[in-house]
CSV table of C-alpha atoms in Angstrom, one decimal:
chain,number,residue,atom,x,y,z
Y,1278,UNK,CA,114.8,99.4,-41.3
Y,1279,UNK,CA,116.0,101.5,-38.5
Y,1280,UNK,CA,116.8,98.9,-36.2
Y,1281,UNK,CA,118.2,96.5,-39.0
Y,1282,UNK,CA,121.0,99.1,-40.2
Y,1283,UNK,CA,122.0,99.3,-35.9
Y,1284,UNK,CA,121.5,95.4,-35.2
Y,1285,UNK,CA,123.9,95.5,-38.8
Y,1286,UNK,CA,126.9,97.8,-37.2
Y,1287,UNK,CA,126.4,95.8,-34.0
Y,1288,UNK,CA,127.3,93.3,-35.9
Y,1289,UNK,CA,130.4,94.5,-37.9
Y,1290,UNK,CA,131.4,96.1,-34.8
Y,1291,UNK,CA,131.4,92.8,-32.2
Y,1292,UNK,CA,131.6,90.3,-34.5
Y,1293,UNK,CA,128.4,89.0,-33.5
Y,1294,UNK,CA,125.7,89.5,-30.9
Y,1295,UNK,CA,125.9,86.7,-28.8
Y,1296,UNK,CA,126.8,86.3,-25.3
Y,1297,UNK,CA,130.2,85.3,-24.3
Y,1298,UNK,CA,130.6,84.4,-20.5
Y,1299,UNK,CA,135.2,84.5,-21.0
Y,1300,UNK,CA,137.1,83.6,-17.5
Y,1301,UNK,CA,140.3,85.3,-18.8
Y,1302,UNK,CA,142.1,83.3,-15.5
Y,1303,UNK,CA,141.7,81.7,-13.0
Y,1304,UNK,CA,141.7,82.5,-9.4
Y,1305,UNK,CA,145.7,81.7,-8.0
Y,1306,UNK,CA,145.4,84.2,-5.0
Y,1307,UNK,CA,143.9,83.7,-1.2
Y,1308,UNK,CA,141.3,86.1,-2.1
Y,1309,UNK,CA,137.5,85.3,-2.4
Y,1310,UNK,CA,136.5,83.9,-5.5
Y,1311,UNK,CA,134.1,85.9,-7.2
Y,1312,UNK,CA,130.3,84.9,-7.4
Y,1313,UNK,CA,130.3,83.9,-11.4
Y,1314,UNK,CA,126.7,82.3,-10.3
Y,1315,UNK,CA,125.3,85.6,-10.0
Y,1316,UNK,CA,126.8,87.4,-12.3
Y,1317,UNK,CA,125.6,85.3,-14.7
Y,1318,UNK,CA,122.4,85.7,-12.6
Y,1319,UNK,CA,121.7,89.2,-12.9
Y,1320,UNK,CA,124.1,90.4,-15.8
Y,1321,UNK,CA,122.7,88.3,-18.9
Y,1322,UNK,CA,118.9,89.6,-18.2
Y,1323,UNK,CA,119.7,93.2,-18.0
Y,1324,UNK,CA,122.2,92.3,-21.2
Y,1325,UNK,CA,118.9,91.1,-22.7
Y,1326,UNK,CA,116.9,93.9,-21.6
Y,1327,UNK,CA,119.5,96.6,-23.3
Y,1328,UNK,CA,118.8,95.4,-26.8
Y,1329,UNK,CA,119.0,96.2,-29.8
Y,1330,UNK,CA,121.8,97.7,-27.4
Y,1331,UNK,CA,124.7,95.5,-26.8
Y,1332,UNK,CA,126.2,95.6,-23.1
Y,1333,UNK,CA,129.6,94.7,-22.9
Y,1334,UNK,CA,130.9,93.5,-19.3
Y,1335,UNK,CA,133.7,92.4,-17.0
Y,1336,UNK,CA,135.1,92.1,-13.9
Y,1337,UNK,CA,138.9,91.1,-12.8
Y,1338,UNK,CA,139.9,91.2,-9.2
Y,1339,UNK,CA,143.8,92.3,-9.6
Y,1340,UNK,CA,145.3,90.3,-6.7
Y,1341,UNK,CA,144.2,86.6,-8.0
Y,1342,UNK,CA,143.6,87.6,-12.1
Y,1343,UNK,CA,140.6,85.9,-11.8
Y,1344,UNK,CA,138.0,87.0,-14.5
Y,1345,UNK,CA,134.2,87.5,-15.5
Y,1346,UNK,CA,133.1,88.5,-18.9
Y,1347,UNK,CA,130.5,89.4,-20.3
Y,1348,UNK,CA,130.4,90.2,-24.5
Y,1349,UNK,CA,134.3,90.7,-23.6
Y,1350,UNK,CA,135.5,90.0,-26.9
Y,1351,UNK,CA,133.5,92.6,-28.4
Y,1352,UNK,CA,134.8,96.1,-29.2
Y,1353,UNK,CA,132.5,98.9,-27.9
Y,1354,UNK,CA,133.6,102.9,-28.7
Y,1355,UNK,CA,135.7,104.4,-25.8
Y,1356,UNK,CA,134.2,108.1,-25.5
Y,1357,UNK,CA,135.7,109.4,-22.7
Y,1358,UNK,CA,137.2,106.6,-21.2
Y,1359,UNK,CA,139.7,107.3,-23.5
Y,1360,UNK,CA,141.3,109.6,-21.0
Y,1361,UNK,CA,142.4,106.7,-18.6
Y,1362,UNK,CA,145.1,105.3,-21.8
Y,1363,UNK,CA,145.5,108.8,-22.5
Y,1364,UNK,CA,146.3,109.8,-19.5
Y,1365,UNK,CA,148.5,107.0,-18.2
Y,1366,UNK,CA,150.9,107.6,-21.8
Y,1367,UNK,CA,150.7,111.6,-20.6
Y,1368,UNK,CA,152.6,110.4,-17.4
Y,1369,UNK,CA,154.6,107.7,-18.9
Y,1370,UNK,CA,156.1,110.4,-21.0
Y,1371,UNK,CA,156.8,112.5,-18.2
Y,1372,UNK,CA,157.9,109.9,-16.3
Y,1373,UNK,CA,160.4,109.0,-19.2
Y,1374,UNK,CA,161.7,112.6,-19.2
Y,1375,UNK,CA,160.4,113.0,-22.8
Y,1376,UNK,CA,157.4,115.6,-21.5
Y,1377,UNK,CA,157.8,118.1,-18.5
Y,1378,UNK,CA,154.5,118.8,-16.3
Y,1379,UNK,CA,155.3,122.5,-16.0
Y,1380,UNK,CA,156.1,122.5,-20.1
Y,1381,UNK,CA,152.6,124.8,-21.6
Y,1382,UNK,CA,151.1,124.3,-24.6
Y,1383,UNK,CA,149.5,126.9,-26.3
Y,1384,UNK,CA,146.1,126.5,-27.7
Y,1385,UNK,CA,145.5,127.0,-31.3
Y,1386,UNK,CA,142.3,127.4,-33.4
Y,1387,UNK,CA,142.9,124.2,-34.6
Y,1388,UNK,CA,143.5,122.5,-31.4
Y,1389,UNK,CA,139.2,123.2,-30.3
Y,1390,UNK,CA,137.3,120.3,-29.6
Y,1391,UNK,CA,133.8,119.7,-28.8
Y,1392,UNK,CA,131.8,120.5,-25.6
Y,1393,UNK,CA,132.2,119.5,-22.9
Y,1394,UNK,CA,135.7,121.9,-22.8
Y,1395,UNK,CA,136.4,124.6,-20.7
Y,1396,UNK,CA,139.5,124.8,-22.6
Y,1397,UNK,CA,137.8,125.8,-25.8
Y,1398,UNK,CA,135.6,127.9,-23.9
Y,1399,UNK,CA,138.1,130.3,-22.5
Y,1400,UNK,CA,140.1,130.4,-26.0
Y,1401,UNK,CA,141.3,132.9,-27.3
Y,1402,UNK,CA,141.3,134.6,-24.0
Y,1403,UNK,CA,143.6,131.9,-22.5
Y,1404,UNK,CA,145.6,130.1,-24.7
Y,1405,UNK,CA,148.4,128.3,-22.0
Y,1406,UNK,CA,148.4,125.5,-20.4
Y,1407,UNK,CA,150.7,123.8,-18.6
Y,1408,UNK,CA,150.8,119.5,-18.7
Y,1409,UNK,CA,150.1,119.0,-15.4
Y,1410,UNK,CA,146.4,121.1,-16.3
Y,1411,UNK,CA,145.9,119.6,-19.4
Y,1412,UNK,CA,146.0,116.1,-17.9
Y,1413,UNK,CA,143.3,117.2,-14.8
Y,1414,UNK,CA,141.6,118.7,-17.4
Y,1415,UNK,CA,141.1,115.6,-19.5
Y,1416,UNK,CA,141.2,112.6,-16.9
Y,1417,UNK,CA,139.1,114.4,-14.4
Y,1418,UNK,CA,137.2,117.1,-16.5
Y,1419,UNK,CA,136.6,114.9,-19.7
Y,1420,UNK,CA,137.6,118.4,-21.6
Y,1421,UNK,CA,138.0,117.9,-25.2
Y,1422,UNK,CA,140.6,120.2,-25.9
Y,1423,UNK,CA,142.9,119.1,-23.3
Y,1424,UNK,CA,142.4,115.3,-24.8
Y,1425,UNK,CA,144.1,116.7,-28.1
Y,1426,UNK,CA,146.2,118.8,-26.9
Y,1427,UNK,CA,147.8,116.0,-25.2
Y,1428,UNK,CA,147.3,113.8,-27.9
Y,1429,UNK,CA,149.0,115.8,-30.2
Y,1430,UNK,CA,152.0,116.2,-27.9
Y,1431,UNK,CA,152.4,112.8,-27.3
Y,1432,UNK,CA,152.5,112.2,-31.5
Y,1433,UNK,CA,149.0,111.3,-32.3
Y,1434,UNK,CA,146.5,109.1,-31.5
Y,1435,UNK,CA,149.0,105.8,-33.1
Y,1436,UNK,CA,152.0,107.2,-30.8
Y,1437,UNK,CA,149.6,106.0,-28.0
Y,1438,UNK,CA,147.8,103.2,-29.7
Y,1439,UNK,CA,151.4,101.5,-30.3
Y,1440,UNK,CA,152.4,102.2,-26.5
Y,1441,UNK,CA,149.6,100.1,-25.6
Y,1442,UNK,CA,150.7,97.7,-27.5
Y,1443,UNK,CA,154.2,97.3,-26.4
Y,1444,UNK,CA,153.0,97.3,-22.9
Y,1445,UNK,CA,150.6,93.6,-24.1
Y,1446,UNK,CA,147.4,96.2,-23.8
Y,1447,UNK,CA,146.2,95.1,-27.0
Y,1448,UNK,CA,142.9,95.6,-27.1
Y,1449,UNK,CA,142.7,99.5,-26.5
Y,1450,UNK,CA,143.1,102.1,-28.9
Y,1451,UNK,CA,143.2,105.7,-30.0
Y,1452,UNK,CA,142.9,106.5,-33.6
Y,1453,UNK,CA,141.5,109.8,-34.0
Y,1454,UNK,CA,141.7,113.7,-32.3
Y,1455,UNK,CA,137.9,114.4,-30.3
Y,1456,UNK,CA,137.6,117.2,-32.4
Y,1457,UNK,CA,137.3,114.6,-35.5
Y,1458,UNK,CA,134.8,111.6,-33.7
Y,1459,UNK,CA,132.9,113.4,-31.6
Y,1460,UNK,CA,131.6,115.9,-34.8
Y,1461,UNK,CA,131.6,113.1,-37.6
Y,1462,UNK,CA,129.3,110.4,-35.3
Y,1463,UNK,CA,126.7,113.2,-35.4
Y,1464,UNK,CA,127.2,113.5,-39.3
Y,1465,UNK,CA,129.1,116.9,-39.7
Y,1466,UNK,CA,132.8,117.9,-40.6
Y,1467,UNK,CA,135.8,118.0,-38.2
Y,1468,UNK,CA,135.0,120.9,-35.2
Y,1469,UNK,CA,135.3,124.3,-36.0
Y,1470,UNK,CA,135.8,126.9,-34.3
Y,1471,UNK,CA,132.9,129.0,-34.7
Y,1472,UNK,CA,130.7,125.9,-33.4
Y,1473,UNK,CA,132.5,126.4,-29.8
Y,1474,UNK,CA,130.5,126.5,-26.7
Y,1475,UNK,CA,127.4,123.6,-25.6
Y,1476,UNK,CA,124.7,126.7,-27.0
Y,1477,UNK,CA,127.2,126.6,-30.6
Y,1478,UNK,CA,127.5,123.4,-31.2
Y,1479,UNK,CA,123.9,121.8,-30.3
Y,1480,UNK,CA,122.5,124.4,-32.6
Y,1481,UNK,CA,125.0,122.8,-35.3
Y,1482,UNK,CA,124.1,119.4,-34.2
Y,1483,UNK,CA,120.5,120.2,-34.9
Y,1484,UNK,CA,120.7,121.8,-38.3
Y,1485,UNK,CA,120.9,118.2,-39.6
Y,1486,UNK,CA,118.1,115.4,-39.8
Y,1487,UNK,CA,117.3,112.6,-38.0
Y,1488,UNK,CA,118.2,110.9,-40.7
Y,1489,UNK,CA,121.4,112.1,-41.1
Y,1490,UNK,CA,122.5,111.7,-37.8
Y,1491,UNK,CA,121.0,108.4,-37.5
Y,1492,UNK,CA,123.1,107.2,-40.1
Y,1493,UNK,CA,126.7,108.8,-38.5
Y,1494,UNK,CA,126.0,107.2,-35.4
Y,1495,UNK,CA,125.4,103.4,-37.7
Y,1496,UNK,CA,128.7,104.2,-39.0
Y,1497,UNK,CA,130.1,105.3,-35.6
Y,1498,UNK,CA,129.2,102.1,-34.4
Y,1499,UNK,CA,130.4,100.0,-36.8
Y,1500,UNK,CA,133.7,101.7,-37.0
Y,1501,UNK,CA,136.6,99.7,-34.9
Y,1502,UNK,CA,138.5,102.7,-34.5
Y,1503,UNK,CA,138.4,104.1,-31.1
Y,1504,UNK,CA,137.2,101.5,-29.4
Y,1505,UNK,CA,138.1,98.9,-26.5
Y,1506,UNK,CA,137.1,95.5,-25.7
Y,1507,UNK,CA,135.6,95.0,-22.2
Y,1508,UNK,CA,139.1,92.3,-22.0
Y,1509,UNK,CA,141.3,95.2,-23.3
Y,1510,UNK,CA,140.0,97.5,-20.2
Y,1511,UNK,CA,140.6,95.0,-18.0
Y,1512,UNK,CA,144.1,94.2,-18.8
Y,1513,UNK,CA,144.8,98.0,-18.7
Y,1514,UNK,CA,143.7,98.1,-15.2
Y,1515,UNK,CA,145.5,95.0,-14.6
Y,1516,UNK,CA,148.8,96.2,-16.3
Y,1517,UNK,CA,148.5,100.2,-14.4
Y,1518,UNK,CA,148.3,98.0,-11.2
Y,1519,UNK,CA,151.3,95.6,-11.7
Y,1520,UNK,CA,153.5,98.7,-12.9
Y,1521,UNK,CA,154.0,97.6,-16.5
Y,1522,UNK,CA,152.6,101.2,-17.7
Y,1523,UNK,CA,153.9,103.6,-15.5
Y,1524,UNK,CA,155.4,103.5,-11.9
Y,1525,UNK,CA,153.1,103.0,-8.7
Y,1526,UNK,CA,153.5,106.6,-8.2
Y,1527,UNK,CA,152.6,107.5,-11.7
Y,1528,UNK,CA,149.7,105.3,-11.1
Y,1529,UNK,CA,148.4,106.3,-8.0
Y,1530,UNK,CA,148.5,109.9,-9.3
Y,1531,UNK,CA,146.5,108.7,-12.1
Y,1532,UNK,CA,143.9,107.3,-9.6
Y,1533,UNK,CA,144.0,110.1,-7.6
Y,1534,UNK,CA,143.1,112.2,-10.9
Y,1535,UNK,CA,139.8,109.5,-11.4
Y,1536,UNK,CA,136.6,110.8,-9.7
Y,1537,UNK,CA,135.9,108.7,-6.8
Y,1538,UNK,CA,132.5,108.0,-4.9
Y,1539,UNK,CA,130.5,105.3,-3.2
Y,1540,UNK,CA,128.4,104.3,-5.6
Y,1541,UNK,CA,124.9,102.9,-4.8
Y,1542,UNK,CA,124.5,99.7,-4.8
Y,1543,UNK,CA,128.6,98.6,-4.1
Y,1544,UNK,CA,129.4,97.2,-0.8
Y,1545,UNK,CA,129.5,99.7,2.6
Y,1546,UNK,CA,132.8,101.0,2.7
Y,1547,UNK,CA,133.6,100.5,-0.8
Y,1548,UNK,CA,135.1,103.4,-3.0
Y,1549,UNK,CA,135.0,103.0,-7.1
Y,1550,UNK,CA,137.9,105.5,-8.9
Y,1551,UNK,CA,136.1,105.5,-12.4
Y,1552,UNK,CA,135.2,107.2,-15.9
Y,1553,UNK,CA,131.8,107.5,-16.9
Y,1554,UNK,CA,131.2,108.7,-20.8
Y,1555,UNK,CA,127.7,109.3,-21.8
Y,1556,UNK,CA,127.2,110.3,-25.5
Y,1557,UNK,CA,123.6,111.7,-25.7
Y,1558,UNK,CA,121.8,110.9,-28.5
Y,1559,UNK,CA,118.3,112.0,-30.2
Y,1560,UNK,CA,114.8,110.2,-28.8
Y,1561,UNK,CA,114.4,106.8,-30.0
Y,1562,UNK,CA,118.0,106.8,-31.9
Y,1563,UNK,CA,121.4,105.0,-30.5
Y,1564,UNK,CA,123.4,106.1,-27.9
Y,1565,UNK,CA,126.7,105.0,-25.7
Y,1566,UNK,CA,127.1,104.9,-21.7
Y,1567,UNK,CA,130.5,103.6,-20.7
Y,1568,UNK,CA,131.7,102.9,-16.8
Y,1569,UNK,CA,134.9,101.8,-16.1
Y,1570,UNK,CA,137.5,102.2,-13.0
Y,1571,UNK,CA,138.7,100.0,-9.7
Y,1572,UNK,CA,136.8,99.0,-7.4
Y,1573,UNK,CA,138.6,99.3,-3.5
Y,1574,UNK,CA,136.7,97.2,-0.9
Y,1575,UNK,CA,136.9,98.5,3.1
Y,1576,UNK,CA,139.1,95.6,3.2
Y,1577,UNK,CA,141.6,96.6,0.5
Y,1578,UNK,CA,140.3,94.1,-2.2
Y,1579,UNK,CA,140.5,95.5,-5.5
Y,1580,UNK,CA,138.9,94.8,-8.6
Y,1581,UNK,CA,139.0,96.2,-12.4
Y,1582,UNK,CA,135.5,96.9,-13.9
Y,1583,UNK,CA,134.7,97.6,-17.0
Y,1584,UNK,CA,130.9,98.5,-18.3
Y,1585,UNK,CA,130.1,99.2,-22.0
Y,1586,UNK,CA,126.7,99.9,-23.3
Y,1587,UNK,CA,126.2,101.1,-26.6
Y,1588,UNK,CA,123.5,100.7,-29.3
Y,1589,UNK,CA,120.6,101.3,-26.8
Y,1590,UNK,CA,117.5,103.5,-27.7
Y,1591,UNK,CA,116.7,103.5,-24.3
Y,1592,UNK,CA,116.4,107.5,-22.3
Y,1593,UNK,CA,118.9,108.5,-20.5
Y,1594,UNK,CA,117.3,107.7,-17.5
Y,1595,UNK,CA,116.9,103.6,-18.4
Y,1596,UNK,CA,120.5,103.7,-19.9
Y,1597,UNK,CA,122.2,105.0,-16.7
Y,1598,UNK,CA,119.8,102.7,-14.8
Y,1599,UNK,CA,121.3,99.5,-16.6
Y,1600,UNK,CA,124.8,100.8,-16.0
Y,1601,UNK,CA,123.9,101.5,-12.3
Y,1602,UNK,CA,122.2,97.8,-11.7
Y,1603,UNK,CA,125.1,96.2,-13.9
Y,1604,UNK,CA,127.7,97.6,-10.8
Y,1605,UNK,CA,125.6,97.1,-8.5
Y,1606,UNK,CA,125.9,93.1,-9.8
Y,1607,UNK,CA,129.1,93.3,-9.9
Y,1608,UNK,CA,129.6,94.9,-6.4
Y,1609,UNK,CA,127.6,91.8,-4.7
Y,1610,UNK,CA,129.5,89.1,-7.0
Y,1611,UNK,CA,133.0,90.2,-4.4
Y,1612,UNK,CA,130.9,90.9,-1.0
């Protein structure tokens, strides 16, 4: 029955659970073309592996706009990766003159979010922080607090949901404040502030049953809100590279604020500027691993990647391993 209800909200979430190989375009540059014979390869098995998990896929190299898809139709929850849109509206703002990075915001009681936040953690003993922090704190810290803080500023999750739109990034959005998803997909009430702090809030978490939290993440699944299409991330990181978000400055502060590393399993010399959002769930129940970011080639070639897996009852261990093997597919599809 178990498996039923999440095949069910896998369902209602994607719109189905087949595989959808989508070239968005079509190669126009001088650049290598990108090895769609082994990405289909090696992607579509470990896509079969994941299930009852879905795994959501794509790769665009951002000189030519050629495209690779995998499930790219299909809306998966954002977690963390949130923070990229969210971020790149923070510096829009600023960059519009309608936010200052020295302005501070003050934290309220209301403002808490869920761990991980540092943010949270130190309230009430700091309460100020300025833009410029709260955006580190939530692109390259994934802090909670800082997320709705800026949020909030900005005016609301829709204020940055319809400045997607405008800029043809339709397939991203923000509808809620962390400190709403993040508790309700576990089954409990908006985040309060005596539930602050990892020890806190676990302790919360497990008060509830199995059960209970089984059926929150079903309904977290199935909800569209909050969510991205493989496409959608994509076309962000093809709209932040052609300047139609925010100016090549404001972007290459923004990828500047992305962790960076050289992956295993990407090409020598390669460097990926990405989000990773891991949502940890109970033994045997449901969870969500996201990876998206560019990847820069020794050579300069860059391409938009976007990984989404969610659904799985897979460990940790297996989830992060289908991510890792997913780029490391991707990574020998442009050597």
């Amino acid at each position: 029955m178990r498996r039923v209800l999440l095949m069910a909200a896998l369902l209602v979430l994607g719109g189905g659970l087949s595989a959808c190989k989508q070239p968005l375009l079509r190669s126009t540059g001088d650049t290598p073309a990108l090895d769609t014979a082994r990405l289909e390869l090696e992607i579509k098995p470990l896509a079969a592996a994941a299930a009852p998990g879905v795994l959501g896929f794509g790769i665009m190299n951002l000189v030519s706009g050629e495209t690779w898809t995998l499930n790219g139709e299909r809306r998966f929850p954002l977690d963390d990766v949130a923070a990229l849109p969210l971020g790149a509206a923070a510096i829009g703002e600023i960059e519009g003159g309608r936010l200052k990075d020295g302005e501070i915001l003050s934290v309220r009681e209301v403002d808490l979010a869920p761990p991980p936040s540092a943010i949270a953690d130190a309230w009430p003993s700091r309460s100020d922080y300025t833009i410029h922090t709260l955006v580190e704190a939530a692109v390259r810290g994934s802090d909670t607090t800082a997320d709705d803080l800026l949020i909030h500023r900005i005016g609301g999750p829709g204020a940055v949901t319809a400045w997607l739109v405008d800029k043809h990034v339709a397939e991203v959005r923000l509808d809620r404040y962390r400190r709403e998803i993040d508790p309700h997909r576990s089954g409990l009430a908006s985040f309060r502030a005596d539930w602050k702090g990892e020890t806190a809030y676990r302790q919360v978490q497990a008060s509830l049953t199995p059960a209970q939290r089984q059926a929150a993440m079903t309904a977290y699944l199935a909800d569209p809100r909050d969510t991205a299409t493989p496409r959608g991330m994509l076309r962000f990181f093809q709209a932040l590279s052609a300047g139609e978000l925010i100016s090549h400055a404001g972007m290459t502060r923004l990828m500047a604020t992305i962790p960076q590393d050289a992956s295993p399993g990407l090409p020598p010399g390669a460097h990926f500027a990405h989000k990773r959002a891991q949502m940890a769930a109970l033994p045997g129940q449901p969870g969500v691993l996201n990876d998206a970011g560019v990847l820069t080639l020794k050579d300069g070639r860059r391409y938009a990647i976007a990984v989404f897996l969610a659904g799985s009852t897979q460990d940790a261990k297996a989830q992060a391993d289908t991510v890792a093997r997913t780029l490391a597919a991707a990574g020998r599809s442009v050597r």
